[in-house]
C-alpha positions in Angstrom: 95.0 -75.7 32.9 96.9 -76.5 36.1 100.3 -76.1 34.6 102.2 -73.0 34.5 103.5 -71.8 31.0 106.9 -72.8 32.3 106.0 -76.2 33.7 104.6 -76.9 29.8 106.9 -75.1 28.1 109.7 -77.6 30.2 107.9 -80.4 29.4 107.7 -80.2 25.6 112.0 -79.1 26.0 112.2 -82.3 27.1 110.4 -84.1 24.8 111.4 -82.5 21.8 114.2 -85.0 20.7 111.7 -87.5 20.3 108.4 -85.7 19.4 108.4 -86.5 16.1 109.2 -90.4 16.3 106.4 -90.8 18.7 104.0 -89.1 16.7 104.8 -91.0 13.3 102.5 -93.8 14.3 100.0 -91.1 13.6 101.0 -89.9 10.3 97.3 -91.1 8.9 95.6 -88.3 11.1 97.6 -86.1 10.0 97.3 -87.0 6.1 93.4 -86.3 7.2 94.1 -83.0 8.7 96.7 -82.2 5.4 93.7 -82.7 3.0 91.7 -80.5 5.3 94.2 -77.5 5.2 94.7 -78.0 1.7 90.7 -77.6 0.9 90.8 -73.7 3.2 93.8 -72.5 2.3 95.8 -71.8 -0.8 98.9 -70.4 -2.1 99.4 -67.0 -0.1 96.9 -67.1 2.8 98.8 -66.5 5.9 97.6 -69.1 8.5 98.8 -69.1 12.4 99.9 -72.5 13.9 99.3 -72.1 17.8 101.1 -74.4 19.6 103.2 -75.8 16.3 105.1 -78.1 18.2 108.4 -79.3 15.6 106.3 -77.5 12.7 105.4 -80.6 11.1 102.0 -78.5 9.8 104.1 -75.2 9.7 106.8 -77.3 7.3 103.7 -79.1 5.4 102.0 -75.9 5.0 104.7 -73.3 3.7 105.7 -76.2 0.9 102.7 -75.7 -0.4 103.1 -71.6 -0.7 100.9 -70.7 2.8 103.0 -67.9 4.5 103.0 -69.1 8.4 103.5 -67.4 11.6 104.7 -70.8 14.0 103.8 -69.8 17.7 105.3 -72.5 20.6 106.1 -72.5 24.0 108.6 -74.7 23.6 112.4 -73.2 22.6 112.9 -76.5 22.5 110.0 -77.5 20.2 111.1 -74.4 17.8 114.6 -75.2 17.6 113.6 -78.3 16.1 111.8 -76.2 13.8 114.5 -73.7 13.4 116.3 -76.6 11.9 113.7 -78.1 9.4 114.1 -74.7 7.7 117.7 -73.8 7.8 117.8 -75.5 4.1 114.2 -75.0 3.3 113.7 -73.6 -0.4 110.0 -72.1 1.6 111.8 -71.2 5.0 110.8 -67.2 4.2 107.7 -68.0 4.1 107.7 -69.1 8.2 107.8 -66.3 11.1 108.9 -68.8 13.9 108.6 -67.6 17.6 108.6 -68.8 21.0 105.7 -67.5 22.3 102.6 -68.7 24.6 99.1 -69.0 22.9 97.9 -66.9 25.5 100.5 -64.0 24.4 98.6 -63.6 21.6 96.1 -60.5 23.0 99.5 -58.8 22.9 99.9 -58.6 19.2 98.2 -56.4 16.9 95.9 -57.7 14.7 97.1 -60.0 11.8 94.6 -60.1 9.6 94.9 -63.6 9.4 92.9 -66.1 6.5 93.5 -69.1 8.9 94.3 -70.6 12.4 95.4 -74.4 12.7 96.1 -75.8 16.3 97.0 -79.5 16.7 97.4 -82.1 19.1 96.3 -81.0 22.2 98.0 -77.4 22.3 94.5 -76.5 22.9 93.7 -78.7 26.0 96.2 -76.6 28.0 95.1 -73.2 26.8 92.2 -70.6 28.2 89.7 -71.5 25.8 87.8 -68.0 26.5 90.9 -65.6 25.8 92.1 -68.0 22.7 88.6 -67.6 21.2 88.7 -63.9 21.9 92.4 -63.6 20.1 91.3 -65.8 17.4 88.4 -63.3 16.3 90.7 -61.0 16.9 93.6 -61.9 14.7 91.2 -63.7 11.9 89.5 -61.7 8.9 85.5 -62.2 8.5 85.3 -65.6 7.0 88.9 -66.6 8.1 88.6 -69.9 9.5 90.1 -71.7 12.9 90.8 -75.5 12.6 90.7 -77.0 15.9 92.3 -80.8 16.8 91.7 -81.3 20.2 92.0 -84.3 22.7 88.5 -85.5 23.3 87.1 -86.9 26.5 87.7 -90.4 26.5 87.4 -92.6 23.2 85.9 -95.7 22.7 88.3 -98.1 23.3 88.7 -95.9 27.2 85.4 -96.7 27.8 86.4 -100.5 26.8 89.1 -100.3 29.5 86.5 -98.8 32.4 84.3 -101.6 31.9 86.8 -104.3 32.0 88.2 -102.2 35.2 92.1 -101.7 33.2 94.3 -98.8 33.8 92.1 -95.7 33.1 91.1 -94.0 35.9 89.6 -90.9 35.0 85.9 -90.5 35.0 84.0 -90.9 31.7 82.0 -87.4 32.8 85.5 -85.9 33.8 86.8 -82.8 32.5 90.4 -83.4 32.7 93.0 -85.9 31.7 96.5 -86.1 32.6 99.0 -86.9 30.0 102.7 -87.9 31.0 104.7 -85.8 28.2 108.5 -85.5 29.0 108.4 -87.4 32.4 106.1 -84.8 33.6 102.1 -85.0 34.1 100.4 -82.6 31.9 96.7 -82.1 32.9 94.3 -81.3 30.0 91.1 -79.8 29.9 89.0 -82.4 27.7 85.5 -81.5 27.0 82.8 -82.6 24.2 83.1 -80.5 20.5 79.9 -79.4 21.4 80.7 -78.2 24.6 84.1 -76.4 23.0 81.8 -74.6 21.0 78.9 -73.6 22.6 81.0 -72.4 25.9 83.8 -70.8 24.3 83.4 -70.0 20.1 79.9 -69.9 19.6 79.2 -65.8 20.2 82.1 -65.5 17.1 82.4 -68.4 14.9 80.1 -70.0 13.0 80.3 -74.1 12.7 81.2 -75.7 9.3 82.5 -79.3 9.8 82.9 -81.2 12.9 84.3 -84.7 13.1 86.5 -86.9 15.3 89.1 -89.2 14.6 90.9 -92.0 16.6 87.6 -94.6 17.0 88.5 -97.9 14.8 91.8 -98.5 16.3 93.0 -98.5 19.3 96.4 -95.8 19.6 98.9 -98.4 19.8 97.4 -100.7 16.9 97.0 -98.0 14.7 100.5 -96.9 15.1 101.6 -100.0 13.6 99.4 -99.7 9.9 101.3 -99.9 6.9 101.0 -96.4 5.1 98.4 -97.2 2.5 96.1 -99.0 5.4 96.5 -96.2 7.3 95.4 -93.1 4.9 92.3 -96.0 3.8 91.5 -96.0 7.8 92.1 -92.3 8.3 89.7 -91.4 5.0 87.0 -94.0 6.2 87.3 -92.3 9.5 87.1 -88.8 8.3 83.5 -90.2 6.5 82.4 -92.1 9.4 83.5 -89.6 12.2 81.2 -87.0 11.6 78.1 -88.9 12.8 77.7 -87.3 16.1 78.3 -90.6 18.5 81.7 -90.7 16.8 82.6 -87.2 17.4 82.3 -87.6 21.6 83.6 -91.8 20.8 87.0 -90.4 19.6 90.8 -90.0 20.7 90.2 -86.2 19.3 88.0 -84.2 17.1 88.3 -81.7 15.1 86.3 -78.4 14.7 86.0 -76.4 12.0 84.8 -72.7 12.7 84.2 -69.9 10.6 85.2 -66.1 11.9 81.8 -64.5 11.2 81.7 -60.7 10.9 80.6 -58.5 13.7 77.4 -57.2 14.0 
């Protein structure tokens, strides 16, 4: 991560007023990664969301009865949140705190059934000490649902070979995203790599797929709803072959806290 905490944390301030407009396009991921949480976790589990942005899986979650703990760096971000719950009938169910991923070594232990982390928050965050807070703060078969920003999809690798706009290396580790006027650089690395450098000695693999490799971003953005959840649930069938998991916009792991030896 080249970024400070602040430097993010700034970043996402300023782009919280129109976070959740930009990211509607993408509401057919999200239905995938909704039917996902709903298969791990019911009624009562208490799930962290690191990096919960506006709360849009912190608000999906504790509707359906899953007591949340909502981490951001963003007051920004979480004042948006703030506000989604100020008329909530569930809004006891959500602990809502500004706070940095890579705080999380300073908490005590929370026992935790789940972890959810979406869009990216990930990308920007010390993989090693995240994967050593996650065991930490997870109970034996509690499981940690990564969406991460993959290396460069398909329709990247289009771009390269027609010689438009991306100039990041294919092999490169890092690309920079422009999020409130300011560039971001992320971390982007295969799911295979994710696991096997930084979750593997702890977690146990139980699904891996990607998403984001029919459609280009800007196309898929403008689906109809009911094309959209079609695409996203061919997509969730399709993207765990393993050349669509490196071939995607992201991908999402699926690891399961195994008990210490």
């Amino acid at each position: 991560m080249t970024g400070s905490k602040a430097d993010i944390g700034g970043a996402y301030d300023r782009f919280a007023g129109e976070y959740d407009r930009k990211l509607a396009g993408e509401q057919w991921m999200r239905d995938v990664l909704w039917r996902h949480y709903l298969r791990l976790f019911q009624a009562g589990a208490h799930v962290l969301d690191a990096g919960c942005g506006t709360g849009i899986d912190t608000v999906f979650l504790a509707s359906h009865g899953v007591r949340v703990t909502a981490i951001d760096a963003s007051a920004g971000m979480m004042g948006a949140l703030r506000e989604k719950l100020r008329c909530a009938s569930f809004s006891s169910l959500v602990e809502a705190r500004v706070e940095d991923i890579g705080d999380l070594g300073s908490r005590p232990p929370l026992g935790l059934d789940g972890i959810v982390s979406a869009y990216a928050a990930l990308n920007t965050t010390d993989l090693d000490a995240f994967a050593g807070n996650a065991a930490r703060h997870l109970r034996p078969g509690g499981r940690l649902l990564c969406h991460m920003l993959a290396r460069g999809d398909v329709w990247q690798r289009l771009q390269r070979l027609r010689g438009h706009g991306v100039h990041a290396s294919p092999r490169s580790r890092d690309r920079t995203i422009v999020v409130g006027g300011r560039p971001i650089e992320h971390v982007a690395l295969t799911a295979g790599e994710v696991y096997r450098r930084h979750f593997a000695s702890r977690f146990r693999p139980r699904r891996a797929y990607g998403l984001g490799f029919l459609l280009p971003h800007r196309l898929g953005a403008r689906l109809p709803r009911p094309l959209g959840d079609a695409m996203g649930r061919l997509e969730h069938a399709l993207g765990r072959l393993p050349p669509m998991i490196d071939w995607s916009r992201f991908f999402v792991l699926d690891l399961e806290r195994v008990r210490e030896q």
